[in-house]
Amino acid sequence: MQRRRAPLAVLTTVVVTAATLTASTTAQAATTTFTPTADTYVDNAATGTNYGTSGQLGIDNSSTKRTFLKFSVSGLTESVSSAKLRIHTDDVADAQSPNGGTFRSMSNVSWTETGVTWNNQPAIDGATLGSLGAVVRNAWYEVDVTSYVTGNGTFSIGVTSSNSDGADYDSRESGSTTAPQLVITSGTTPPPGDPVFVGAGDIADSGSGDTATAALLDNIQGTVWTTGDNVYPDGTASQFNTYYEPTWGRHKARTRPSPGNHDYHTSGATGYYNYFGAQAGPSGRGYYSYDLGNWHIVSLNSNISMSAGSAQEQWLRQDLAANTKPCTAAYWHHPLFTSGANHAPSTATRPLFQALYDANADVVLFGHNHHYERFAPQNPSGGLDTARGIRTFVAGMGGAGAYSFGTIKPNSEARNTGTRGVLKLTLHSNSFDWQFVPEAGKTYTDSGTTNCH
Amino acid sequence: MNSRLLITLTAAVLLGGVAVGYTALSGATSEDAAQSVPTGAGPRLMVLSNGKLSTVSRQNPAGSREITEQRCDRVYSAAGTISCLRPVGALKAGELAVLDNQLKELRTVPLTGFPNRTRVSASGRMVAWTLFVDGHSYAANGFSTSTGILDTRTGTLVQSLEEFAVEGMPQRPVDTNYWGVTFTADDNRFYATMSTGGHRYLIEGDFAARRLKPLTDQDNVECPSLSPDGTRIAYKAAVNGDPQQGWRVSVLDLATKQITPLAETRSVDDQPAWVDDKTVAYGIQRDDGLNDVWAVPADGTGTPAILVPEASSPAPIS
């Protein structure tokens, strides 16, 4: 059997070389290689054990071992023309197998490398991306995942085997020369011109964070949104003039704000309403809507009643019923979904989220916790919902001092604390791109695309 | 077959039976995994793996780990008593759950707030916790805490240390906050932090007498943690006395009052835990919200190293 397997390994090497050559000789194409942000396996012979720090990834049918890989793809500025998963068999006895496994996409991209066990493993529930036949030890293999990895974002791949003679691959902990790779070739620039919708929450105070994020806005066109706590500590007229006006105030004419609890430290948030005037909707009410391109946008007020039947909730349902745009976004201050250690999820906001979910809305933006967090599309109860769920972001990185995270909540897909920045959405006719734009001198970024319902 | 061999074989079979029972208890099935603390050869460390109660081998703490389905936002354990601060659920408020090492629930106490610290006395009898709470009007620009103690033997529950008298303060200032309890070996005296007027004092408490004594010569001591031999306190010290500048993990010798900053120079916002009399462990959060448990020698020498990757809330267990 060893003699028959050897040519397969050689063939694999040839294929990879050819792909590399193609990429490097095509003028427009760029090749980017990503290593996993997490990889591990589970074993039903040890159902409560996690192998996240192991250098190996196992697949087997007796005992049953399954492998999970996760990649964060970011920084792509052009569309993906091909995406290949490359995986290397371990250089140990018995790493080889008659069956290299079946590779499938997964909807769950929020599992953690040191948290997954057989007992709590995420479902391998997506389309089959490819299968490998016999694999030998110490060799590279490749699976075409272009149908799944179509742009920036977070991607999970599950690997199973139907053979009781399992295969062992190298994990990211094995080192850079044998770690799994996602090799992406991209080319052809998408058409520009769709509306840009950029902003953050928790913005202006006596520190310098607001200056850093306002400087980002200087170079980004489009409509500016805020998710509350526009100025600290108390939302007074004087604080708006002292802290907000010299920074984000430069972009006031294109800003559509929402109020936060600190804006309401001034009774009735009069400082906020007087400063923003008609930009903040009807004075004293704090909720309003407008359209951008193919999108309907709703700014809401989480500092007043949001209960089912409240004036705000009734207005929202009527506003959404009258909407004719195919895509809908909303934003307010207090997050329904957050892993922040300072402010727990605000369940009082759920009736607003329910109304948006009932109307097939696509994205909701929050603030309040001073950091960045992206959640998968969820239903109002926080369940993963790839059909109708609403993608949410906590974008409280607008300038105020950073907060830490507590236990990471289910469906949290990306997080950062300590980098101030703005979240830039590009509103396409039937989808949106998101991009975290960091303050000068910082490197964190996060980007991706979600289709409208 | 002679009788001596028969006895040996019988003993072997009996031992085998014990081993099988032990394995089943250690969480071999899905249900068992949620119902017992996984054990193994040698001493272990209890940690949280993103909010799930877990254990790792103390000999190889970065190796594979056993993960239960018990959710806690903070955990500590000693002498078979586990204190688990359970998170707020969809339909349920948060609570303290006192568990035995089979994860059997012995007592629950409903709590309101965000879990922050918890400790169990070395004997397993006394349990303490600290939560962040909202809604105290004087805390509009700061934060507010709630710290309680449960005597698991008598059932005596002190919901808040604010119930206790403070020596030298007939009128307790309204801005007083307490956090970070650590117990002494007598299961009565304890240490904690009292904050008032911008200072954070070490206090010594007497549970039976319901009395707190500020040790005002020890300012700037937060989240004390008493060493197993009872001679030293590991704690976090605000840099230049200003929490905005972060915290240096330090050790105070109770007899000599000498303070030793440890070799960890990054800011540590945690109640340290003693792995043994020579080693202090603590969590540090990464930018992406995951935590690692680090350890550093308790005498100021050496360099910090990751003890358990992607984990928080360490507690040595036997």
mmCIF file with all atom_site columns, C-alpha atoms in Angstrom, chain A residues 74-175:
data_model
loop_
_atom_site.group_PDB
_atom_site.id
_atom_site.type_symbol
_atom_site.label_atom_id
_atom_site.label_alt_id
_atom_site.label_comp_id
_atom_site.label_asym_id
_atom_site.label_entity_id
_atom_site.label_seq_id
_atom_site.pdbx_PDB_ins_code
_atom_site.Cartn_x
_atom_site.Cartn_y
_atom_site.Cartn_z
_atom_site.occupancy
_atom_site.B_iso_or_equiv
_atom_site.pdbx_formal_charge
_atom_site.auth_seq_id
_atom_site.auth_comp_id
_atom_site.auth_asym_id
_atom_site.auth_atom_id
_atom_site.pdbx_PDB_model_num
ATOM 1   C CA . SER A 1 74  ? -9.616  40.147 6.419  1.00 0.00 ? 74  SER A CA 1
ATOM 2   C CA . GLY A 1 75  ? -7.885  42.804 4.404  1.00 0.00 ? 75  GLY A CA 1
ATOM 3   C CA . LEU A 1 76  ? -9.147  41.575 1.027  1.00 0.00 ? 76  LEU A CA 1
ATOM 4   C CA . THR A 1 77  ? -9.999  44.554 -1.155 1.00 0.00 ? 77  THR A CA 1
ATOM 5   C CA . GLU A 1 78  ? -10.981 42.580 -4.231 1.00 0.00 ? 78  GLU A CA 1
ATOM 6   C CA . SER A 1 79  ? -13.299 39.663 -4.856 1.00 0.00 ? 79  SER A CA 1
ATOM 7   C CA . VAL A 1 80  ? -12.124 36.091 -4.227 1.00 0.00 ? 80  VAL A CA 1
ATOM 8   C CA . SER A 1 81  ? -11.351 34.079 -7.339 1.00 0.00 ? 81  SER A CA 1
ATOM 9   C CA . SER A 1 82  ? -10.185 30.969 -5.492 1.00 0.00 ? 82  SER A CA 1
ATOM 10  C CA . ALA A 1 83  ? -9.812  29.710 -1.928 1.00 0.00 ? 83  ALA A CA 1
ATOM 11  C CA . LYS A 1 84  ? -7.869  26.554 -1.100 1.00 0.00 ? 84  LYS A CA 1
ATOM 12  C CA . LEU A 1 85  ? -7.539  24.830 2.248  1.00 0.00 ? 85  LEU A CA 1
ATOM 13  C CA . ARG A 1 86  ? -4.091  23.235 2.608  1.00 0.00 ? 86  ARG A CA 1
ATOM 14  C CA . ILE A 1 87  ? -3.514  20.727 5.352  1.00 0.00 ? 87  ILE A CA 1
ATOM 15  C CA . HIS A 1 88  ? -0.413  18.693 6.233  1.00 0.00 ? 88  HIS A CA 1
ATOM 16  C CA . THR A 1 89  ? -0.318  15.156 7.597  1.00 0.00 ? 89  THR A CA 1
ATOM 17  C CA . ASP A 1 90  ? 1.758   14.648 10.722 1.00 0.00 ? 90  ASP A CA 1
ATOM 18  C CA . ASP A 1 91  ? 5.193   13.076 10.345 1.00 0.00 ? 91  ASP A CA 1
ATOM 19  C CA . VAL A 1 92  ? 4.533   10.220 12.768 1.00 0.00 ? 92  VAL A CA 1
ATOM 20  C CA . ALA A 1 93  ? 3.682   6.554  12.455 1.00 0.00 ? 93  ALA A CA 1
ATOM 21  C CA . ASP A 1 94  ? -0.015  5.919  11.715 1.00 0.00 ? 94  ASP A CA 1
ATOM 22  C CA . ALA A 1 95  ? -0.655  9.479  10.554 1.00 0.00 ? 95  ALA A CA 1
ATOM 23  C CA . GLN A 1 96  ? -1.540  7.993  7.164  1.00 0.00 ? 96  GLN A CA 1
ATOM 24  C CA . SER A 1 97  ? -5.017  6.713  6.359  1.00 0.00 ? 97  SER A CA 1
ATOM 25  C CA . PRO A 1 98  ? -7.007  5.220  3.484  1.00 0.00 ? 98  PRO A CA 1
ATOM 26  C CA . ASN A 1 99  ? -9.398  8.176  4.016  1.00 0.00 ? 99  ASN A CA 1
ATOM 27  C CA . GLY A 1 100 ? -8.218  11.769 4.386  1.00 0.00 ? 100 GLY A CA 1
ATOM 28  C CA . GLY A 1 101 ? -11.648 12.896 5.487  1.00 0.00 ? 101 GLY A CA 1
ATOM 29  C CA . THR A 1 102 ? -14.710 14.849 4.391  1.00 0.00 ? 102 THR A CA 1
ATOM 30  C CA . PHE A 1 103 ? -14.540 18.651 4.703  1.00 0.00 ? 103 PHE A CA 1
ATOM 31  C CA . ARG A 1 104 ? -17.749 20.605 5.353  1.00 0.00 ? 104 ARG A CA 1
ATOM 32  C CA . SER A 1 105 ? -18.569 24.207 6.099  1.00 0.00 ? 105 SER A CA 1
ATOM 33  C CA . MET A 1 106 ? -20.092 25.096 9.490  1.00 0.00 ? 106 MET A CA 1
ATOM 34  C CA . SER A 1 107 ? -22.506 27.848 10.517 1.00 0.00 ? 107 SER A CA 1
ATOM 35  C CA . ASN A 1 108 ? -20.965 28.125 14.001 1.00 0.00 ? 108 ASN A CA 1
ATOM 36  C CA . VAL A 1 109 ? -17.890 30.369 13.876 1.00 0.00 ? 109 VAL A CA 1
ATOM 37  C CA . SER A 1 110 ? -17.875 31.368 17.561 1.00 0.00 ? 110 SER A CA 1
ATOM 38  C CA . TRP A 1 111 ? -16.442 28.157 19.122 1.00 0.00 ? 111 TRP A CA 1
ATOM 39  C CA . THR A 1 112 ? -13.130 28.536 20.923 1.00 0.00 ? 112 THR A CA 1
ATOM 40  C CA . GLU A 1 113 ? -10.018 26.419 20.575 1.00 0.00 ? 113 GLU A CA 1
ATOM 41  C CA . THR A 1 114 ? -9.726  25.589 24.267 1.00 0.00 ? 114 THR A CA 1
ATOM 42  C CA . GLY A 1 115 ? -13.462 25.232 24.878 1.00 0.00 ? 115 GLY A CA 1
ATOM 43  C CA . VAL A 1 116 ? -14.572 22.532 22.444 1.00 0.00 ? 116 VAL A CA 1
ATOM 44  C CA . THR A 1 117 ? -15.129 18.970 23.683 1.00 0.00 ? 117 THR A CA 1
ATOM 45  C CA . TRP A 1 118 ? -17.058 16.002 22.302 1.00 0.00 ? 118 TRP A CA 1
ATOM 46  C CA . ASN A 1 119 ? -19.893 16.950 24.654 1.00 0.00 ? 119 ASN A CA 1
ATOM 47  C CA . ASN A 1 120 ? -20.286 20.532 23.459 1.00 0.00 ? 120 ASN A CA 1
ATOM 48  C CA . GLN A 1 121 ? -18.936 20.328 19.897 1.00 0.00 ? 121 GLN A CA 1
ATOM 49  C CA . PRO A 1 122 ? -20.404 22.676 17.271 1.00 0.00 ? 122 PRO A CA 1
ATOM 50  C CA . ALA A 1 123 ? -22.509 21.078 14.540 1.00 0.00 ? 123 ALA A CA 1
ATOM 51  C CA . ILE A 1 124 ? -20.827 20.284 11.212 1.00 0.00 ? 124 ILE A CA 1
ATOM 52  C CA . ASP A 1 125 ? -23.946 21.403 9.398  1.00 0.00 ? 125 ASP A CA 1
ATOM 53  C CA . GLY A 1 126 ? -22.914 23.035 6.118  1.00 0.00 ? 126 GLY A CA 1
ATOM 54  C CA . ALA A 1 127 ? -22.270 21.952 2.548  1.00 0.00 ? 127 ALA A CA 1
ATOM 55  C CA . THR A 1 128 ? -19.623 19.364 1.712  1.00 0.00 ? 128 THR A CA 1
ATOM 56  C CA . LEU A 1 129 ? -16.622 21.250 0.337  1.00 0.00 ? 129 LEU A CA 1
ATOM 57  C CA . GLY A 1 130 ? -14.549 18.242 -0.658 1.00 0.00 ? 130 GLY A CA 1
ATOM 58  C CA . SER A 1 131 ? -13.099 14.896 0.376  1.00 0.00 ? 131 SER A CA 1
ATOM 59  C CA . LEU A 1 132 ? -9.629  13.410 0.392  1.00 0.00 ? 132 LEU A CA 1
ATOM 60  C CA . GLY A 1 133 ? -8.833  9.827  -0.509 1.00 0.00 ? 133 GLY A CA 1
ATOM 61  C CA . ALA A 1 134 ? -5.850  8.014  0.925  1.00 0.00 ? 134 ALA A CA 1
ATOM 62  C CA . VAL A 1 135 ? -3.265  10.239 2.619  1.00 0.00 ? 135 VAL A CA 1
ATOM 63  C CA . VAL A 1 136 ? 0.352   9.435  3.490  1.00 0.00 ? 136 VAL A CA 1
ATOM 64  C CA . ARG A 1 137 ? 2.332   10.842 6.396  1.00 0.00 ? 137 ARG A CA 1
ATOM 65  C CA . ASN A 1 138 ? 4.277   14.109 6.114  1.00 0.00 ? 138 ASN A CA 1
ATOM 66  C CA . ALA A 1 139 ? 2.557   15.462 2.983  1.00 0.00 ? 139 ALA A CA 1
ATOM 67  C CA . TRP A 1 140 ? 0.399   18.425 1.963  1.00 0.00 ? 140 TRP A CA 1
ATOM 68  C CA . TYR A 1 141 ? -3.175  18.050 0.726  1.00 0.00 ? 141 TYR A CA 1
ATOM 69  C CA . GLU A 1 142 ? -5.556  20.579 -0.717 1.00 0.00 ? 142 GLU A CA 1
ATOM 70  C CA . VAL A 1 143 ? -9.328  21.098 -0.699 1.00 0.00 ? 143 VAL A CA 1
ATOM 71  C CA . ASP A 1 144 ? -11.056 23.727 -2.862 1.00 0.00 ? 144 ASP A CA 1
ATOM 72  C CA . VAL A 1 145 ? -13.255 25.853 -0.569 1.00 0.00 ? 145 VAL A CA 1
ATOM 73  C CA . THR A 1 146 ? -14.009 28.669 -3.051 1.00 0.00 ? 146 THR A CA 1
ATOM 74  C CA . SER A 1 147 ? -17.737 28.015 -2.779 1.00 0.00 ? 147 SER A CA 1
ATOM 75  C CA . TYR A 1 148 ? -17.579 28.828 0.966  1.00 0.00 ? 148 TYR A CA 1
ATOM 76  C CA . VAL A 1 149 ? -14.868 31.469 1.433  1.00 0.00 ? 149 VAL A CA 1
ATOM 77  C CA . THR A 1 150 ? -16.213 34.231 -0.790 1.00 0.00 ? 150 THR A CA 1
ATOM 78  C CA . GLY A 1 151 ? -14.737 37.306 0.898  1.00 0.00 ? 151 GLY A CA 1
ATOM 79  C CA . ASN A 1 152 ? -13.665 38.789 4.210  1.00 0.00 ? 152 ASN A CA 1
ATOM 80  C CA . GLY A 1 153 ? -15.183 37.148 7.284  1.00 0.00 ? 153 GLY A CA 1
ATOM 81  C CA . THR A 1 154 ? -14.859 34.246 9.715  1.00 0.00 ? 154 THR A CA 1
ATOM 82  C CA . PHE A 1 155 ? -15.135 30.692 8.423  1.00 0.00 ? 155 PHE A CA 1
ATOM 83  C CA . SER A 1 156 ? -15.358 27.295 10.162 1.00 0.00 ? 156 SER A CA 1
ATOM 84  C CA . ILE A 1 157 ? -14.617 23.959 8.515  1.00 0.00 ? 157 ILE A CA 1
ATOM 85  C CA . GLY A 1 158 ? -15.358 20.580 10.097 1.00 0.00 ? 158 GLY A CA 1
ATOM 86  C CA . VAL A 1 159 ? -13.556 17.370 9.087  1.00 0.00 ? 159 VAL A CA 1
ATOM 87  C CA . THR A 1 160 ? -14.855 13.843 9.645  1.00 0.00 ? 160 THR A CA 1
ATOM 88  C CA . SER A 1 161 ? -13.779 10.373 8.569  1.00 0.00 ? 161 SER A CA 1
ATOM 89  C CA . SER A 1 162 ? -15.835 7.267  7.838  1.00 0.00 ? 162 SER A CA 1
ATOM 90  C CA . ASN A 1 163 ? -12.768 5.040  8.180  1.00 0.00 ? 163 ASN A CA 1
ATOM 91  C CA . SER A 1 164 ? -11.726 3.341  11.402 1.00 0.00 ? 164 SER A CA 1
ATOM 92  C CA . ASP A 1 165 ? -8.077  3.849  10.369 1.00 0.00 ? 165 ASP A CA 1
ATOM 93  C CA . GLY A 1 166 ? -7.910  7.567  11.069 1.00 0.00 ? 166 GLY A CA 1
ATOM 94  C CA . ALA A 1 167 ? -5.647  10.318 9.762  1.00 0.00 ? 167 ALA A CA 1
ATOM 95  C CA . ASP A 1 168 ? -3.577  12.772 11.800 1.00 0.00 ? 168 ASP A CA 1
ATOM 96  C CA . TYR A 1 169 ? -2.882  16.278 10.534 1.00 0.00 ? 169 TYR A CA 1
ATOM 97  C CA . ASP A 1 170 ? -0.662  19.010 11.949 1.00 0.00 ? 170 ASP A CA 1
ATOM 98  C CA . SER A 1 171 ? -2.413  21.778 13.889 1.00 0.00 ? 171 SER A CA 1
ATOM 99  C CA . ARG A 1 172 ? -1.417  25.444 14.023 1.00 0.00 ? 172 ARG A CA 1
ATOM 100 C CA . GLU A 1 173 ? 0.530   24.642 17.196 1.00 0.00 ? 173 GLU A CA 1
ATOM 101 C CA . SER A 1 174 ? 2.890   22.418 15.150 1.00 0.00 ? 174 SER A CA 1
ATOM 102 C CA . GLY A 1 175 ? 4.636   25.517 13.771 1.00 0.00 ? 175 GLY A CA 1
#
